[in-house]
Short mmCIF file of C-alpha atoms in Angstrom, two decimals:
data_model
loop_
_atom_site.label_atom_id
_atom_site.label_comp_id
_atom_site.label_asym_id
_atom_site.label_seq_id
_atom_site.Cartn_x
_atom_site.Cartn_y
_atom_site.Cartn_z
CA MET A 1 -97.06 4.38 -4.05
CA CYS A 2 -99.27 3.85 -7.12
CA GLU A 3 -97.25 0.76 -7.98
CA GLN A 4 -97.73 -0.58 -4.44
CA LEU A 5 -101.48 0.08 -4.69
CA ASP A 6 -101.64 -1.82 -7.97
CA VAL A 7 -99.98 -4.86 -6.39
CA TYR A 8 -102.42 -4.83 -3.48
CA LYS A 9 -105.41 -4.48 -5.80
CA ASP A 10 -104.15 -7.28 -8.05
CA CYS A 11 -103.75 -9.62 -5.06
CA ILE A 12 -107.09 -8.71 -3.46
CA SER A 13 -108.88 -9.12 -6.78
CA LYS A 14 -107.37 -12.58 -7.24
CA GLN A 15 -108.37 -13.55 -3.71
CA LEU A 16 -112.00 -12.57 -4.28
CA GLU A 17 -112.09 -14.55 -7.51
CA GLU A 18 -110.61 -17.56 -5.71
CA ILE A 19 -113.15 -17.34 -2.86
CA ASP A 20 -115.96 -17.22 -5.40
CA MET A 21 -114.54 -20.28 -7.16
CA LEU A 22 -114.01 -22.26 -3.95
CA SER A 23 -117.54 -21.37 -2.75
CA SER A 24 -118.97 -22.91 -5.90
CA ILE A 25 -116.93 -26.11 -5.44
CA TYR A 26 -117.35 -26.57 -1.68
CA CYS A 27 -121.00 -25.56 -1.64
CA SER A 28 -122.55 -28.28 0.55
CA PRO A 29 -123.78 -27.17 4.02
CA GLY A 30 -120.85 -26.85 6.41
CA GLU A 31 -118.21 -27.48 3.73
CA MET A 32 -116.80 -23.96 3.63
CA HIS A 33 -116.93 -21.29 6.33
CA ILE A 34 -115.56 -17.75 6.04
CA PHE A 35 -114.83 -16.53 9.57
CA ASP A 36 -115.55 -12.85 8.86
CA PRO A 37 -117.76 -12.39 5.77
CA GLY A 38 -117.40 -8.62 6.21
CA VAL A 39 -113.88 -8.94 4.81
CA ILE A 40 -115.41 -9.53 1.36
CA THR A 41 -117.27 -6.22 1.59
CA ASP A 42 -114.10 -4.44 2.74
CA PHE A 43 -112.12 -5.94 -0.15
CA ASN A 44 -114.70 -4.87 -2.73
CA GLU A 45 -114.77 -1.34 -1.31
CA PHE A 46 -110.97 -1.24 -1.43
CA LEU A 47 -110.96 -2.26 -5.10
CA GLN A 48 -113.41 0.52 -5.90
CA SER A 49 -111.38 3.11 -4.01
CA PRO A 50 -108.91 5.17 -6.12
CA SER A 51 -106.66 6.29 -3.25
CA ASN A 52 -103.80 4.30 -1.68
CA GLU A 53 -104.64 6.02 1.59
CA ASN A 54 -107.46 3.52 1.91
CA ILE A 55 -105.16 0.49 2.22
CA PRO A 56 -105.14 0.57 6.05
CA LYS A 57 -108.80 1.64 6.13
CA TYR A 58 -110.19 -1.33 4.21
CA LEU A 59 -107.53 -4.00 4.68
CA LYS A 60 -107.86 -4.45 8.43
CA ALA A 61 -108.38 -8.23 8.33
CA HIS A 62 -107.20 -11.10 6.15
CA MET A 63 -109.30 -13.56 4.22
CA ASP A 64 -109.61 -16.41 6.70
CA PHE A 65 -111.71 -19.55 6.13
CA ASN A 66 -112.21 -23.24 6.85
CA ILE A 67 -112.89 -25.99 4.33
CA VAL A 68 -114.00 -29.48 5.41
CA LEU A 69 -112.56 -32.34 3.34
CA GLN A 70 -113.40 -36.02 3.35
CA CYS A 71 -110.72 -38.61 3.91
CA SER A 72 -111.64 -42.18 3.12
CA CYS A 73 -110.13 -43.95 6.12
CA ASP A 74 -108.88 -43.66 9.66
CA ALA A 75 -105.59 -45.04 10.99
CA MET A 76 -107.10 -48.56 10.90
CA GLY A 77 -108.25 -48.10 7.32
CA LYS A 78 -111.86 -48.78 8.27
CA SER A 79 -114.07 -45.72 8.16
CA GLN A 80 -114.70 -42.44 6.41
CA SER A 81 -113.91 -39.26 8.35
CA LYS A 82 -113.50 -35.52 7.89
CA LEU A 83 -110.69 -33.07 8.34
CA GLU A 84 -110.73 -29.29 8.59
CA VAL A 85 -108.34 -27.20 6.55
CA ARG A 86 -107.80 -23.69 7.91
CA VAL A 87 -106.62 -21.19 5.31
CA GLU A 88 -105.43 -17.62 5.87
CA LEU A 89 -104.51 -15.45 2.92
CA PRO A 90 -102.13 -12.53 3.62
CA HIS A 91 -103.04 -9.37 1.73
CA LEU A 92 -100.21 -9.84 -0.77
CA TYR A 93 -101.08 -13.48 -1.56
CA PRO A 94 -100.45 -14.92 -4.08
CA LEU A 95 -97.87 -12.61 -5.65
CA LEU A 96 -95.59 -11.78 -2.69
CA GLU A 97 -96.80 -13.79 0.32
CA ASN A 98 -97.56 -17.47 0.81
CA ALA A 99 -100.92 -18.76 1.99
CA ILE A 100 -101.02 -20.22 5.51
CA VAL A 101 -102.64 -23.67 5.46
CA ILE A 102 -103.18 -25.78 8.59
CA VAL A 103 -104.91 -29.16 8.76
CA HIS A 104 -106.94 -30.08 11.86
CA THR A 105 -107.87 -33.69 12.47
CA PRO A 106 -107.75 -36.07 15.45
CA LEU A 107 -106.60 -38.78 13.04
CA LEU A 108 -103.02 -37.50 13.00
CA SER A 109 -100.47 -37.82 15.78
CA LYS A 110 -98.20 -34.92 16.75
CA ASN A 111 -95.36 -36.21 14.55
CA LYS A 112 -97.69 -36.67 11.60
CA GLU A 113 -99.13 -33.16 12.04
CA LEU A 114 -95.65 -31.64 11.99
CA PHE A 115 -94.65 -33.83 9.04
CA LEU A 116 -97.76 -32.76 7.08
CA LYS A 117 -97.14 -29.08 7.93
CA LYS A 118 -93.63 -29.26 6.52
CA GLU A 119 -94.76 -31.17 3.41
CA LEU A 120 -97.48 -28.58 2.79
CA GLU A 121 -94.99 -25.73 3.09
CA ASN A 122 -92.70 -27.48 0.61
CA PHE A 123 -95.58 -28.05 -1.82
CA ILE A 124 -96.70 -24.42 -1.58
CA GLU A 125 -93.15 -23.30 -2.42
CA THR A 126 -93.47 -25.13 -5.77
CA MET A 127 -96.62 -23.24 -6.76
CA ASP A 128 -96.78 -20.67 -9.53
CA LYS A 129 -97.20 -17.49 -7.48
CA SER A 130 -98.62 -15.49 -10.36
CA GLU A 131 -101.98 -17.18 -9.75
CA THR A 132 -103.96 -18.43 -6.75
CA TYR A 133 -103.38 -22.04 -5.74
CA ILE A 134 -105.56 -23.03 -2.77
CA TYR A 135 -107.59 -25.51 -4.81
CA GLN A 136 -104.38 -27.27 -5.88
CA VAL A 137 -103.29 -27.41 -2.21
CA LEU A 138 -106.65 -28.87 -1.14
CA SER A 139 -106.42 -31.47 -3.91
CA TRP A 140 -102.90 -32.35 -2.80
CA ILE A 141 -104.12 -32.85 0.78
CA GLN A 142 -106.93 -35.15 -0.35
CA ASP A 143 -104.50 -37.12 -2.50
CA HIS A 144 -102.02 -37.67 0.34
CA ILE A 145 -103.94 -37.62 3.63
CA ASP A 146 -105.06 -41.28 3.57
CA GLU A 147 -101.52 -42.45 2.91
CA LEU A 148 -100.22 -40.30 5.76
CA ILE A 149 -102.88 -41.54 8.20
CA GLN A 150 -101.90 -45.13 7.52
CA MET A 151 -98.16 -44.55 7.61
CA ASN A 152 -96.31 -46.41 10.31
CA ALA A 153 -95.10 -44.21 13.18
CA ASN A 154 -91.55 -45.48 12.55
CA GLU A 155 -91.68 -44.18 8.97
CA ILE A 156 -92.57 -40.70 10.23
CA GLU A 157 -89.91 -40.92 12.94
CA ASP A 158 -87.27 -41.92 10.39
CA THR A 159 -88.26 -38.99 8.17
CA THR A 160 -88.15 -36.47 11.02
CA LYS A 161 -84.79 -37.85 12.15
CA THR A 162 -83.45 -37.37 8.63
CA THR A 163 -84.72 -33.81 8.65
CA ALA A 164 -83.10 -33.21 12.02
CA VAL A 165 -79.75 -34.40 10.68
CA VAL A 166 -80.03 -31.95 7.79
CA GLY A 167 -80.62 -29.16 10.32
CA ASN A 168 -77.22 -28.76 12.00
CA LYS A 169 -77.26 -27.99 15.72
CA ASN A 170 -75.16 -24.91 14.99
CA ASP A 171 -77.74 -23.54 12.54
CA LEU A 172 -79.35 -20.27 13.58
CA VAL A 173 -83.10 -20.63 14.20
CA ASP A 174 -85.85 -18.13 15.01
CA PHE A 175 -87.27 -18.15 18.52
CA GLU A 176 -90.48 -16.30 19.36
CA ARG A 177 -92.52 -15.44 22.45
CA LEU A 178 -96.14 -14.39 21.97
CA TRP A 179 -98.19 -12.59 24.62
CA ILE A 180 -101.88 -13.04 23.81
CA TYR A 181 -104.74 -11.14 25.45
CA SER A 182 -108.37 -12.27 25.34
CA HIS A 183 -111.52 -10.69 26.72
CA HIS A 184 -112.05 -13.98 28.58
CA ILE A 185 -111.19 -17.69 28.48
CA LYS A 186 -113.98 -19.68 30.08
CA SER A 187 -114.80 -22.53 27.70
CA LYS A 188 -113.32 -25.82 28.89
CA THR A 189 -112.92 -26.87 25.26
CA LYS A 190 -110.79 -23.80 24.52
CA ARG A 191 -108.76 -24.28 27.69
CA GLN A 192 -108.05 -27.90 26.85
CA GLU A 193 -107.14 -27.02 23.25
CA ILE A 194 -104.73 -24.29 24.39
CA VAL A 195 -102.87 -26.72 26.63
CA LYS A 196 -102.99 -29.54 24.06
CA GLN A 197 -101.65 -27.47 21.17
CA SER A 198 -98.90 -25.82 23.22
CA ARG A 199 -97.63 -29.21 24.34
CA ASN A 200 -97.99 -30.76 20.88
CA LEU A 201 -95.88 -27.94 19.45
CA ASP A 202 -93.26 -28.08 22.21
CA LEU A 203 -94.10 -24.60 23.47
CA SER A 204 -93.52 -23.40 27.01
CA GLY A 205 -95.44 -20.68 28.83
CA PHE A 206 -98.80 -20.39 30.58
CA SER A 207 -102.46 -19.59 30.13
CA ARG A 208 -104.66 -17.74 32.60
CA PRO A 209 -108.35 -18.70 32.17
CA GLY A 210 -111.09 -16.36 33.31
CA LYS A 211 -111.56 -12.65 32.60
CA PRO A 212 -109.29 -11.40 31.19
CA GLY A 213 -107.67 -14.36 29.50
CA ILE A 214 -103.90 -14.28 29.10
CA ILE A 215 -101.71 -16.70 27.12
CA CYS A 216 -97.93 -16.70 26.73
CA VAL A 217 -96.23 -19.21 24.44
CA GLU A 218 -92.56 -19.44 23.49
CA GLY A 219 -90.57 -21.72 21.22
CA LEU A 220 -89.65 -22.08 17.56
CA LYS A 221 -91.28 -19.32 15.54
CA ASP A 222 -92.88 -21.83 13.16
CA HIS A 223 -94.53 -23.49 16.16
CA THR A 224 -95.73 -20.29 17.85
CA GLN A 225 -97.26 -19.10 14.58
CA THR A 226 -98.98 -22.46 14.09
CA PHE A 227 -100.33 -22.20 17.64
CA TRP A 228 -101.69 -18.69 16.95
CA GLN A 229 -103.39 -19.77 13.71
CA ILE A 230 -105.11 -22.66 15.51
CA ILE A 231 -106.16 -20.71 18.60
CA LYS A 232 -107.43 -17.59 16.88
CA GLY A 233 -109.59 -19.81 14.66
CA MET A 234 -111.86 -20.49 17.64
CA ARG A 235 -114.76 -18.14 18.29
CA TRP A 236 -113.70 -15.28 20.56
CA GLN A 237 -115.33 -12.06 21.70
CA LYS A 238 -111.88 -10.52 21.42
CA ILE A 239 -108.40 -11.98 21.13
CA THR A 240 -105.20 -10.26 20.06
CA ILE A 241 -101.43 -10.52 20.23
CA CYS A 242 -100.31 -7.64 22.46
CA LYS A 243 -96.55 -8.27 22.21
CA VAL A 244 -94.18 -10.32 20.05
CA GLU A 245 -90.61 -11.00 21.19
CA SER A 246 -88.30 -12.42 18.53
CA MET A 247 -84.76 -13.72 18.94
CA ARG A 248 -82.31 -15.87 17.05
CA ASN A 249 -79.88 -18.42 18.41
CA HIS A 250 -78.12 -21.66 17.54
CA ARG A 251 -80.46 -24.63 17.46
CA GLU A 252 -78.66 -26.41 20.30
CA LYS A 253 -78.98 -23.30 22.53
CA LEU A 254 -82.62 -22.61 21.78
CA ASP A 255 -83.86 -23.72 25.21
CA LEU A 256 -81.64 -21.11 26.86
CA LEU A 257 -84.04 -18.47 25.54
CA ARG A 258 -87.03 -19.98 27.33
CA ARG A 259 -88.27 -18.30 30.50
CA PHE A 260 -90.85 -20.92 31.37
CA GLU A 261 -90.58 -24.65 32.01
CA GLY A 262 -93.28 -26.51 30.14
CA PHE A 263 -96.78 -25.14 29.64
CA LYS A 264 -99.32 -24.85 32.47
CA GLU A 265 -102.58 -23.19 33.37
CA GLN A 266 -102.14 -20.57 36.09
CA LEU A 267 -105.15 -19.13 37.96
CA PHE A 268 -103.23 -16.55 40.05
CA CYS A 269 -105.66 -16.72 42.96
CA GLU A 270 -105.58 -18.00 46.54
CA ASP A 271 -108.41 -20.48 45.99
CA VAL A 272 -106.98 -22.65 43.19
CA GLU A 273 -110.04 -24.93 43.34
CA ASN A 274 -112.34 -22.08 42.29
CA GLU A 275 -112.02 -21.57 38.53
CA ASN A 276 -114.21 -18.44 38.72
CA ALA A 277 -112.09 -16.71 41.34
CA VAL A 278 -110.92 -13.19 40.52
CA MET A 279 -107.26 -12.97 39.54
CA ASN A 280 -104.99 -11.71 42.30
CA MET A 281 -102.93 -9.03 40.55
CA GLY A 282 -100.19 -9.27 43.19
CA LEU A 283 -99.70 -12.99 42.53
CA PHE A 284 -99.66 -12.40 38.80
CA ILE A 285 -97.02 -9.66 39.03
CA LYS A 286 -94.86 -11.85 41.29
CA TYR A 287 -95.13 -14.62 38.70
CA LEU A 288 -94.04 -12.25 35.92
CA GLU A 289 -91.12 -11.01 38.02
CA ALA A 290 -90.03 -14.58 38.78
CA HIS A 291 -89.92 -15.25 35.04
CA LYS A 292 -88.12 -12.03 34.05
CA SER A 293 -91.25 -10.64 32.43
CA ASP A 294 -92.39 -7.94 34.87
CA TYR A 295 -92.45 -5.33 32.05
CA MET A 296 -95.58 -7.10 30.74
CA LYS A 297 -97.72 -5.69 33.55
CA LYS A 298 -97.60 -2.38 31.68
CA GLU A 299 -98.16 -3.98 28.27
CA LEU A 300 -101.18 -5.93 29.53
CA PHE A 301 -102.76 -3.63 32.09
CA GLY A 302 -100.97 -0.27 31.90
CA ILE A 303 -99.41 -0.81 35.36
CA LYS A 304 -95.99 0.80 35.74
#
């Protein structure tokens, strides 16, 4: 256990040093935002604690932050714009776990977003994991983003087709279904983003706006995890994953694991025109039963 504690402390120490370094580089107003600054306090208290029993006590949340980068042109090559880079550092980053890096910008199409995600993952795999590497990743993004923005859609399509050929239809792939519970979903911006991202990532399922807010997404595990990273980055009073269902199947049979067709908002009320209407629990339970998910009434609300 002492050896495990040493690994955790080494990783957490490196993360704090990296955050300090990045804060000094991206120091202009709005350039860097740490979502929960209290994590820094928790990490420092953990490093000062001698007992490994304090791992779960102090390491409740990950280091999670945004950095805004400049890109010199849009798809027409005319103007300067910005892009947000969301970074989440698992507790055992950099030694045993990879950083999660997601780029948000309206300048990239769905295909380009997926292409960039894969290229970033490949670049991160080349990093020396004995030291932190987020600054190198950010530099790589700035070096390549303008070229990607201006790339012809056919070039991206050809690349993704090549990748698809490499992935044989008989390959086993990971499928995942996430059940997400929120205190409420009322913001139209959040509602639109939930639907947009689920469709961009080829996820099926539903979202229930109002109080409480419920989201279910299913599809390739890489895509569900990307969805979660994007959605949880918004400001919430409370949002959590209450159940994860993981399966594996051949690529060509992946859709057989889906319980939902496409992704839609569902109000579960008689008056569908009234967005503030109280959810009809009977309608919701019937919907779950129709989609072979009636066990979730207990997971979500404690109803047997």
